[in-house]
């Protein structure tokens, strides 16, 4: 029995962990060396029976052998010697080992998680910087620029947004040959669309020595082929609209400061006083007070069915009203009041079936308001007809259908008895 006990002590496989810490047989310190381990409630795992039936502990001696250790059961929290505090002292050897082992496992797991996160971050950073993931590229982690430099495409986009879209064109000046070809094409286009311009365009400018307004407008357009030949200006409607407004500008003396007029690279819809439809056709032309003098060009009729409102009051305009304005089939408002216009009011204006307001007062018209125009009033379409009625102070027009009769005292009378007076605003 003594030999078996010695073998048990010498075999490291069956030495309980507490023996190394000074507990149990053969330990130094603690409970004293050479004593059988009798700590209440503790039995080393290697000495515990594998089952109640076997009666043998793993790697141990049979029951009753002097080296056998009596199994006392698991150490439970309520048993003496168990302490929930941190390992300290020598009263809880097994649980202390278990706690420390668990803590080591948790620390290792935490270290692995941190290492994995760092590795993933480095790999992702390498891919973002354009690396191939091999780790051969130079790291720029220590020199990160918080404001990345814009790419070439971004720089071009930012620069392009600083300029109006209409200014993106070929800046190369047109050659004389290009101008000549463009001018011929424009003359043919205008003559087909608006024959009244043809005599002024086909005449030889060298014979008269004076360029007509129509010829000057064509030359202005032809001298900028990169503009009107662009996709935005390449349609016939666009060319004709630019030609029409160019004749207006060249037929009058514009006041200074009217924005965008006659800018070759700017769409006419961006010219001051011009409003367009979604399709880019002129819908409203409001140039009242823009001019100091001039005449009304017939070429305004080229604007055609898209024009609905035309305001040209207070411009110092002289001469007659062109009968071609009756071609503006969808015109609803025509205001040419407070100018110096003279002659007769064209009876062709009676063809303007959409006309609702006609202001021709404070001019120098003679004769009478045509019955064709009064017919529009009788149908209820023309509701506002302002004129210098005969019988009023300074009135020169005979009008039996005017809604407002004005005189030189800037009073426009209305109503059935003509007593109500609308005073015109000066300026």
Short mmCIF file of C-alpha atoms in Angstrom, two decimals:
data_model
loop_
_atom_site.label_atom_id
_atom_site.label_comp_id
_atom_site.label_asym_id
_atom_site.label_seq_id
_atom_site.Cartn_x
_atom_site.Cartn_y
_atom_site.Cartn_z
CA UNK A 1 0.00 0.00 0.00
CA UNK A 2 2.83 2.36 0.79
CA UNK A 3 4.41 1.60 -2.56
CA UNK A 4 1.19 2.30 -4.35
CA UNK A 5 0.82 5.60 -2.54
CA UNK A 6 4.33 6.57 -3.53
CA UNK A 7 3.61 5.67 -7.13
CA UNK A 8 0.52 7.84 -7.01
CA UNK A 9 2.48 10.79 -5.68
CA UNK A 10 5.26 10.39 -8.22
CA UNK A 11 2.95 10.07 -11.17
CA UNK A 12 2.37 13.65 -12.48
CA UNK A 13 -0.77 12.56 -14.26
CA UNK A 14 -2.59 12.04 -11.00
CA UNK A 15 -1.21 14.90 -8.99
CA UNK A 16 -4.07 17.30 -8.27
CA UNK A 17 -3.53 20.94 -9.26
CA UNK A 18 -3.62 21.93 -5.63
CA UNK A 19 -0.48 19.89 -4.97
CA UNK A 20 1.46 22.38 -7.00
CA UNK A 21 0.02 25.19 -4.95
CA UNK A 22 0.81 23.68 -1.56
CA UNK A 23 -2.31 21.61 -0.89
CA UNK A 24 -2.68 17.86 -0.46
CA UNK A 25 -0.13 15.08 -0.18
CA UNK A 26 3.42 15.93 -1.09
CA UNK A 27 2.79 19.65 -1.26
CA UNK A 28 4.94 22.19 0.42
CA UNK A 29 3.44 24.98 2.41
CA UNK A 30 -0.25 25.55 2.79
CA UNK A 31 -1.69 22.56 4.65
CA UNK A 32 1.72 20.91 5.21
CA UNK A 33 3.59 18.31 3.22
CA UNK A 34 3.00 14.60 3.49
CA UNK A 35 -0.58 14.79 4.80
CA UNK A 36 -3.47 13.14 3.03
CA UNK A 37 -5.66 15.71 1.33
CA UNK A 38 -8.80 16.08 3.44
CA UNK A 39 -10.12 19.47 2.27
CA UNK A 40 -13.85 19.42 2.88
CA UNK A 41 -15.90 19.29 -0.32
CA UNK A 42 -12.97 18.84 -2.75
CA UNK A 43 -11.79 15.86 -4.80
CA UNK A 44 -9.37 16.18 -7.75
CA UNK A 45 -11.00 15.22 -11.04
CA UNK A 46 -8.40 12.62 -11.82
CA UNK A 47 -9.08 10.88 -8.55
CA UNK A 48 -12.84 10.88 -8.73
CA UNK A 49 -14.67 7.67 -9.61
CA UNK A 50 -15.89 7.51 -13.18
CA UNK A 51 -19.14 6.04 -11.94
CA UNK A 52 -20.68 4.90 -8.67
CA UNK A 53 -20.57 1.29 -9.89
CA UNK A 54 -16.89 1.12 -10.80
CA UNK A 55 -15.60 2.27 -7.46
CA UNK A 56 -12.32 3.22 -9.10
CA UNK A 57 -11.05 6.69 -9.71
CA UNK A 58 -9.44 7.40 -13.06
CA UNK A 59 -5.84 6.34 -12.88
CA UNK A 60 -6.27 5.68 -9.09
CA UNK A 61 -6.42 2.70 -6.67
CA UNK A 62 -9.35 0.52 -5.64
CA UNK A 63 -11.55 1.55 -2.77
CA UNK A 64 -10.07 1.09 0.60
CA UNK A 65 -6.57 1.44 -0.75
CA UNK A 66 -4.54 3.79 1.40
CA UNK A 67 -3.90 6.02 -1.60
CA UNK A 68 -7.51 6.29 -2.45
CA UNK A 69 -9.22 9.58 -1.82
CA UNK A 70 -12.78 9.74 -0.69
CA UNK A 71 -15.01 11.66 -3.06
CA UNK A 72 -16.70 14.48 -1.26
CA UNK A 73 -18.75 15.83 -4.19
CA UNK A 74 -18.57 19.02 -6.23
CA UNK A 75 -17.73 22.26 -4.52
CA UNK A 76 -20.94 24.28 -4.57
CA UNK A 77 -21.32 27.97 -3.86
CA UNK A 78 -23.12 27.29 -0.60
CA UNK A 79 -20.44 24.95 0.64
CA UNK A 80 -17.63 26.10 2.86
CA UNK A 81 -14.51 27.17 1.05
CA UNK A 82 -16.30 28.68 -1.96
CA UNK A 83 -15.89 32.36 -2.43
CA UNK A 84 -17.34 34.55 -5.19
CA UNK A 85 -14.62 37.07 -4.74
CA UNK A 86 -11.61 37.30 -6.97
CA UNK A 87 -8.85 34.76 -6.46
CA UNK A 88 -6.97 35.66 -3.35
CA UNK A 89 -5.74 33.57 -0.47
CA UNK A 90 -5.66 29.83 -0.49
CA UNK A 91 -9.21 28.72 0.36
CA UNK A 92 -10.54 28.09 -3.21
CA UNK A 93 -7.91 26.51 -5.46
CA UNK A 94 -10.05 24.80 -8.14
CA UNK A 95 -12.48 27.63 -8.83
CA UNK A 96 -9.58 30.05 -8.97
CA UNK A 97 -8.05 28.02 -11.78
CA UNK A 98 -11.35 27.88 -13.59
CA UNK A 99 -11.88 31.62 -13.31
CA UNK A 100 -8.42 32.41 -14.52
CA UNK A 101 -8.79 29.99 -17.41
CA UNK A 102 -12.07 31.62 -18.46
CA UNK A 103 -10.53 35.06 -18.27
CA UNK A 104 -7.62 34.00 -20.44
CA UNK A 105 -10.02 32.64 -23.03
CA UNK A 106 -12.02 35.90 -23.04
CA UNK A 107 -8.82 37.94 -23.41
CA UNK A 108 -7.66 35.78 -26.31
CA UNK A 109 -11.05 36.09 -28.02
CA UNK A 110 -11.00 39.88 -27.58
CA UNK A 111 -7.48 40.07 -29.02
CA UNK A 112 -8.53 37.97 -32.01
CA UNK A 113 -11.55 40.23 -32.66
CA UNK A 114 -9.41 43.38 -32.52
CA UNK A 115 -6.75 41.85 -34.77
CA UNK A 116 -9.42 40.79 -37.27
CA UNK A 117 -10.96 44.28 -37.31
CA UNK A 118 -7.57 45.93 -37.89
CA UNK A 119 -6.72 43.50 -40.67
CA UNK A 120 -10.09 44.05 -42.38
CA UNK A 121 -9.65 47.81 -42.13
CA UNK A 122 -6.21 47.68 -43.74
CA UNK A 123 -7.46 45.46 -46.56
CA UNK A 124 -10.46 47.71 -47.24
CA UNK A 125 -8.22 50.78 -47.18
CA UNK A 126 -5.93 49.17 -49.73
CA UNK A 127 -8.83 48.42 -52.05
CA UNK A 128 -10.22 51.94 -51.72
CA UNK A 129 -6.86 53.45 -52.62
CA UNK A 130 -6.74 51.38 -55.78
CA UNK A 131 -4.40 48.67 -54.45
CA UNK A 132 -4.61 45.08 -55.57
CA UNK A 133 -4.96 43.74 -52.03
CA UNK A 134 -1.47 42.19 -52.06
CA UNK A 135 -0.11 44.61 -49.52
CA UNK A 136 2.66 45.78 -51.85
CA UNK A 137 1.31 49.27 -52.36
CA UNK A 138 2.62 52.07 -50.20
CA UNK A 139 0.41 52.94 -47.28
CA UNK A 140 -0.85 56.48 -47.01
CA UNK A 141 -2.64 56.01 -43.70
CA UNK A 142 -0.33 58.41 -41.90
CA UNK A 143 -0.78 61.06 -44.58
CA UNK A 144 -4.49 61.21 -45.31
CA UNK A 145 -5.73 64.32 -47.04
CA UNK A 146 -9.19 65.09 -45.61
CA UNK A 147 -10.12 66.93 -48.83
CA UNK A 148 -9.44 64.68 -51.83
CA UNK A 149 -8.33 66.37 -55.01
CA UNK A 150 -11.07 66.56 -57.66
CA UNK A 151 -10.69 64.34 -60.66
CA UNK A 152 -10.26 65.75 -64.14
CA UNK A 153 -13.87 64.96 -65.04
CA UNK A 154 -15.12 66.70 -61.89
CA UNK A 155 -13.01 69.77 -62.65
CA UNK A 156 -14.37 69.99 -66.18
CA UNK A 157 -17.93 69.62 -64.91
CA UNK A 158 -17.47 72.39 -62.30
CA UNK A 159 -15.93 74.70 -64.88
CA UNK A 160 -18.69 74.02 -67.38
CA UNK A 161 -21.42 74.92 -64.86
CA UNK A 162 -19.87 78.36 -64.36
CA UNK A 163 -20.74 79.33 -67.94
CA UNK A 164 -24.15 79.59 -69.57
CA UNK A 165 -24.92 76.59 -71.71
CA UNK A 166 -25.28 78.81 -74.77
CA UNK A 167 -21.65 79.92 -74.61
CA UNK A 168 -20.30 76.46 -75.40
CA UNK A 169 -19.51 76.75 -79.09
CA UNK A 170 -16.61 76.67 -81.47
CA UNK A 171 -14.86 80.03 -81.00
CA UNK A 172 -13.14 79.82 -84.39
CA UNK A 173 -14.17 82.88 -86.45
CA UNK A 174 -16.17 82.16 -89.56
CA UNK A 175 -14.33 82.48 -92.85
CA UNK A 176 -15.58 84.69 -95.66
CA UNK A 177 -16.62 81.61 -97.60
CA UNK A 178 -18.64 80.30 -94.66
CA UNK A 179 -20.34 83.68 -94.23
CA UNK A 180 -21.24 83.87 -97.91
CA UNK A 181 -22.74 80.37 -97.93
CA UNK A 182 -24.64 80.98 -94.72
CA UNK A 183 -26.04 84.26 -96.04
CA UNK A 184 -27.33 82.63 -99.22
CA UNK A 185 -29.00 79.87 -97.24
CA UNK A 186 -30.69 82.39 -94.94
CA UNK A 187 -31.99 84.50 -97.82
CA UNK A 188 -33.64 81.44 -99.35
CA UNK A 189 -35.12 80.43 -96.01
CA UNK A 190 -36.57 83.87 -95.24
CA UNK A 191 -37.99 84.37 -98.74
CA UNK A 192 -39.81 81.06 -98.55
CA UNK A 193 -41.20 81.75 -95.08
CA UNK A 194 -41.98 85.45 -95.45
CA UNK A 195 -42.12 86.77 -99.02
CA UNK A 196 -42.49 90.47 -98.06
CA UNK A 197 -38.82 90.43 -97.01
CA UNK A 198 -37.59 89.14 -100.36
CA UNK A 199 -37.39 92.48 -102.24
CA UNK A 200 -35.12 93.86 -99.54
CA UNK A 201 -32.94 90.75 -99.49
CA UNK A 202 -32.56 90.17 -103.22
CA UNK A 203 -31.70 93.73 -104.14
CA UNK A 204 -28.04 94.41 -104.88
CA UNK A 205 -26.66 96.36 -101.92
CA UNK A 206 -23.81 97.68 -104.05
CA UNK A 207 -26.23 99.46 -106.39
CA UNK A 208 -27.92 101.46 -103.65
CA UNK A 209 -25.02 101.78 -101.31
CA UNK A 210 -27.38 101.32 -98.37
CA UNK A 211 -28.08 98.05 -96.62
CA UNK A 212 -31.68 97.43 -95.69
CA UNK A 213 -32.64 96.34 -92.21
CA UNK A 214 -33.47 92.92 -93.59
CA UNK A 215 -30.07 92.53 -95.23
CA UNK A 216 -28.26 93.65 -92.11
CA UNK A 217 -30.20 91.12 -90.04
CA UNK A 218 -29.21 88.31 -92.42
CA UNK A 219 -25.57 89.38 -92.38
CA UNK A 220 -25.57 89.47 -88.60
CA UNK A 221 -26.83 85.90 -88.50
CA UNK A 222 -24.51 84.72 -91.27
CA UNK A 223 -21.43 86.16 -89.58
CA UNK A 224 -21.90 83.70 -86.70
CA UNK A 225 -22.20 80.27 -88.36
CA UNK A 226 -20.97 78.46 -85.23
CA UNK A 227 -23.99 79.94 -83.47
CA UNK A 228 -26.92 79.41 -85.79
CA UNK A 229 -25.58 76.16 -87.18
CA UNK A 230 -25.44 74.61 -83.73
CA UNK A 231 -28.05 71.98 -82.98
CA UNK A 232 -29.98 74.38 -80.77
CA UNK A 233 -30.13 77.02 -83.52
CA UNK A 234 -30.13 74.74 -86.53
CA UNK A 235 -33.91 74.46 -86.92
CA UNK A 236 -35.64 76.76 -89.37
CA UNK A 237 -37.96 78.09 -86.65
CA UNK A 238 -34.99 79.13 -84.52
CA UNK A 239 -33.25 80.89 -87.39
CA UNK A 240 -36.44 82.72 -88.39
CA UNK A 241 -37.16 83.85 -84.82
CA UNK A 242 -33.64 85.29 -84.49
CA UNK A 243 -34.04 87.01 -87.85
CA UNK A 244 -37.41 88.50 -86.85
CA UNK A 245 -36.15 89.96 -83.56
CA UNK A 246 -32.98 91.19 -85.25
CA UNK A 247 -35.08 93.26 -87.67
CA UNK A 248 -36.93 94.77 -84.68
CA UNK A 249 -33.67 95.72 -83.02
CA UNK A 250 -32.22 97.18 -86.22
CA UNK A 251 -35.46 99.08 -87.04
CA UNK A 252 -35.40 100.97 -83.76
CA UNK A 253 -33.05 102.71 -81.37
CA UNK A 254 -32.86 100.59 -78.24
CA UNK A 255 -32.12 102.16 -74.92
CA UNK A 256 -28.91 101.10 -73.26
CA UNK A 257 -28.87 98.29 -70.77
CA UNK A 258 -31.34 95.92 -72.43
CA UNK A 259 -29.77 92.58 -71.63
CA UNK A 260 -28.81 89.91 -74.11
CA UNK A 261 -30.28 91.53 -77.22
CA UNK A 262 -28.24 90.66 -80.31
CA UNK A 263 -25.94 88.34 -78.38
CA UNK A 264 -25.14 85.75 -81.07
CA UNK A 265 -24.47 82.90 -78.64
CA UNK A 266 -27.54 83.49 -76.43
CA UNK A 267 -30.93 81.98 -77.18
CA UNK A 268 -33.59 84.58 -77.97
CA UNK A 269 -35.64 83.16 -75.11
CA UNK A 270 -32.99 84.63 -72.79
CA UNK A 271 -33.26 88.13 -74.28
CA UNK A 272 -34.90 90.66 -72.00
CA UNK A 273 -38.64 90.99 -72.60
CA UNK A 274 -38.92 87.67 -74.44
CA UNK A 275 -40.87 84.74 -73.00
CA UNK A 276 -41.03 81.40 -74.78
CA UNK A 277 -43.04 78.21 -74.72
CA UNK A 278 -41.57 74.93 -73.54
CA UNK A 279 -40.73 74.24 -77.17
CA UNK A 280 -38.58 77.38 -77.36
CA UNK A 281 -40.98 79.47 -79.47
CA UNK A 282 -41.63 83.14 -78.69
CA UNK A 283 -44.94 83.46 -76.83
CA UNK A 284 -44.78 86.94 -75.28
CA UNK A 285 -42.82 89.93 -76.56
CA UNK A 286 -42.87 92.80 -74.07
CA UNK A 287 -40.63 95.63 -75.26
CA UNK A 288 -42.72 98.52 -73.95
CA UNK A 289 -40.43 101.43 -73.05
CA UNK A 290 -37.35 99.72 -74.55
CA UNK A 291 -36.89 102.14 -77.45
CA UNK A 292 -36.39 105.80 -78.09
CA UNK A 293 -37.54 105.84 -81.73
CA UNK A 294 -38.03 103.64 -84.76
CA UNK A 295 -40.64 101.82 -86.80
CA UNK A 296 -42.55 98.57 -86.44
CA UNK A 297 -41.06 95.94 -88.78
CA UNK A 298 -43.39 93.67 -90.73
CA UNK A 299 -41.03 90.77 -89.97
CA UNK A 300 -42.58 90.45 -86.50
CA UNK A 301 -45.27 88.45 -88.30
CA UNK A 302 -42.67 85.68 -88.76
CA UNK A 303 -43.16 84.78 -85.09
CA UNK A 304 -46.40 83.28 -86.33
CA UNK A 305 -48.89 81.28 -84.32
CA UNK A 306 -46.77 81.05 -81.16
CA UNK A 307 -46.97 84.78 -80.35
CA UNK A 308 -49.90 85.58 -78.06
CA UNK A 309 -49.04 88.97 -76.54
CA UNK A 310 -47.21 91.93 -78.11
CA UNK A 311 -46.46 95.05 -76.05
CA UNK A 312 -44.78 97.99 -77.80
CA UNK A 313 -46.22 101.01 -75.98
CA UNK A 314 -44.26 104.16 -75.08
CA UNK A 315 -41.45 103.65 -77.58
CA UNK A 316 -41.61 106.79 -79.74
CA UNK A 317 -42.46 104.63 -82.76
CA UNK A 318 -43.47 106.32 -85.99
CA UNK A 319 -45.06 105.31 -89.29
CA UNK A 320 -47.92 102.91 -90.00
CA UNK A 321 -48.79 99.60 -88.44
CA UNK A 322 -47.79 96.79 -90.85
CA UNK A 323 -50.79 94.88 -92.14
CA UNK A 324 -48.68 91.70 -91.90
CA UNK A 325 -49.30 91.67 -88.13
CA UNK A 326 -52.71 90.25 -89.01
CA UNK A 327 -50.87 86.97 -89.72
CA UNK A 328 -50.39 86.48 -85.97
CA UNK A 329 -53.42 84.20 -85.76
CA UNK A 330 -53.22 83.52 -82.02
CA UNK A 331 -52.50 87.08 -80.92
CA UNK A 332 -54.60 88.02 -77.88
CA UNK A 333 -53.10 91.36 -76.82
CA UNK A 334 -51.72 94.15 -79.03
CA UNK A 335 -50.58 97.34 -77.29
CA UNK A 336 -49.04 100.08 -79.44
CA UNK A 337 -50.44 103.03 -77.50
CA UNK A 338 -48.57 106.21 -76.62
CA UNK A 339 -46.35 106.32 -79.69
CA UNK A 340 -46.31 108.48 -82.80
CA UNK A 341 -47.90 106.01 -85.17
CA UNK A 342 -49.93 107.38 -88.05
CA UNK A 343 -52.05 106.34 -91.03
CA UNK A 344 -55.00 103.98 -90.92
CA UNK A 345 -55.58 101.10 -88.60
CA UNK A 346 -55.39 98.08 -90.91
CA UNK A 347 -58.77 96.50 -91.50
CA UNK A 348 -56.92 93.16 -91.77
CA UNK A 349 -56.72 93.23 -87.96
CA UNK A 350 -60.33 92.04 -88.10
CA UNK A 351 -58.88 88.62 -88.98
CA UNK A 352 -57.32 88.30 -85.53
CA UNK A 353 -60.01 86.00 -84.20
CA UNK A 354 -58.24 85.56 -80.83
CA UNK A 355 -57.75 89.29 -80.17
CA UNK A 356 -59.11 90.35 -76.77
CA UNK A 357 -57.31 93.67 -76.13
CA UNK A 358 -56.32 96.33 -78.68
CA UNK A 359 -54.78 99.59 -77.50
CA UNK A 360 -54.06 102.14 -80.24
CA UNK A 361 -54.79 105.36 -78.30
CA UNK A 362 -52.44 108.32 -77.87
CA UNK A 363 -51.15 108.07 -81.44
CA UNK A 364 -51.79 109.97 -84.67
CA UNK A 365 -54.09 107.58 -86.50
CA UNK A 366 -56.66 108.98 -88.92
CA UNK A 367 -59.98 107.74 -90.26
CA UNK A 368 -62.04 105.30 -88.29
CA UNK A 369 -61.78 102.00 -86.55
CA UNK A 370 -62.58 99.44 -89.27
CA UNK A 371 -65.89 97.70 -89.00
CA UNK A 372 -64.06 94.39 -89.28
CA UNK A 373 -62.47 95.15 -85.91
CA UNK A 374 -65.77 96.25 -84.40
CA UNK A 375 -67.14 92.90 -85.52
CA UNK A 376 -64.77 91.27 -83.03
CA UNK A 377 -66.34 93.41 -80.32
CA UNK A 378 -69.84 92.35 -81.28
CA UNK A 379 -68.94 88.69 -80.99
CA UNK A 380 -67.69 89.32 -77.47
CA UNK A 381 -64.11 88.35 -78.23
CA UNK A 382 -62.61 91.87 -78.33
CA UNK A 383 -63.49 93.29 -74.92
CA UNK A 384 -60.99 96.14 -74.60
CA UNK A 385 -60.60 98.59 -77.48
CA UNK A 386 -58.82 101.81 -76.61
CA UNK A 387 -58.59 104.58 -79.22
CA UNK A 388 -58.57 108.37 -79.73
CA UNK A 389 -62.24 108.70 -80.51
CA UNK A 390 -63.52 111.51 -82.67
CA UNK A 391 -65.33 114.04 -80.49
CA UNK A 392 -62.90 113.66 -77.63
CA UNK A 393 -60.37 116.38 -76.98
CA UNK A 394 -57.87 115.83 -79.75
CA UNK A 395 -59.58 112.64 -80.91
CA UNK A 396 -59.18 111.82 -84.59
CA UNK A 397 -60.73 108.36 -84.96
CA UNK A 398 -64.34 107.60 -85.58
CA UNK A 399 -65.15 104.62 -83.42
CA UNK A 400 -68.56 103.16 -82.71
CA UNK A 401 -67.35 100.16 -80.74
CA UNK A 402 -64.52 101.47 -78.53
CA UNK A 403 -64.62 100.50 -74.88
CA UNK A 404 -62.34 103.45 -73.98
CA UNK A 405 -62.14 106.79 -75.78
CA UNK A 406 -59.03 108.80 -74.89
CA UNK A 407 -58.07 112.44 -75.40
CA UNK A 408 -54.91 114.48 -75.22
CA UNK A 409 -55.55 115.19 -71.56
CA UNK A 410 -54.66 111.54 -70.95
CA UNK A 411 -58.20 110.75 -69.93
CA UNK A 412 -59.84 107.66 -71.39
CA UNK A 413 -63.59 107.75 -70.83
CA UNK A 414 -65.65 104.63 -70.59
CA UNK A 415 -69.16 103.55 -69.67
CA UNK A 416 -72.48 104.00 -71.39
CA UNK A 417 -72.55 107.72 -70.72
CA UNK A 418 -68.82 108.23 -71.23
CA UNK A 419 -68.44 110.03 -67.93
CA UNK A 420 -65.99 107.66 -66.26
CA UNK A 421 -62.41 108.68 -66.89
CA UNK A 422 -59.33 106.49 -66.85
CA UNK A 423 -56.20 108.58 -66.57
CA UNK A 424 -53.18 107.27 -68.35
CA UNK A 425 -49.98 106.74 -66.42
CA UNK A 426 -47.18 108.93 -67.57
CA UNK A 427 -43.61 107.77 -68.05
#
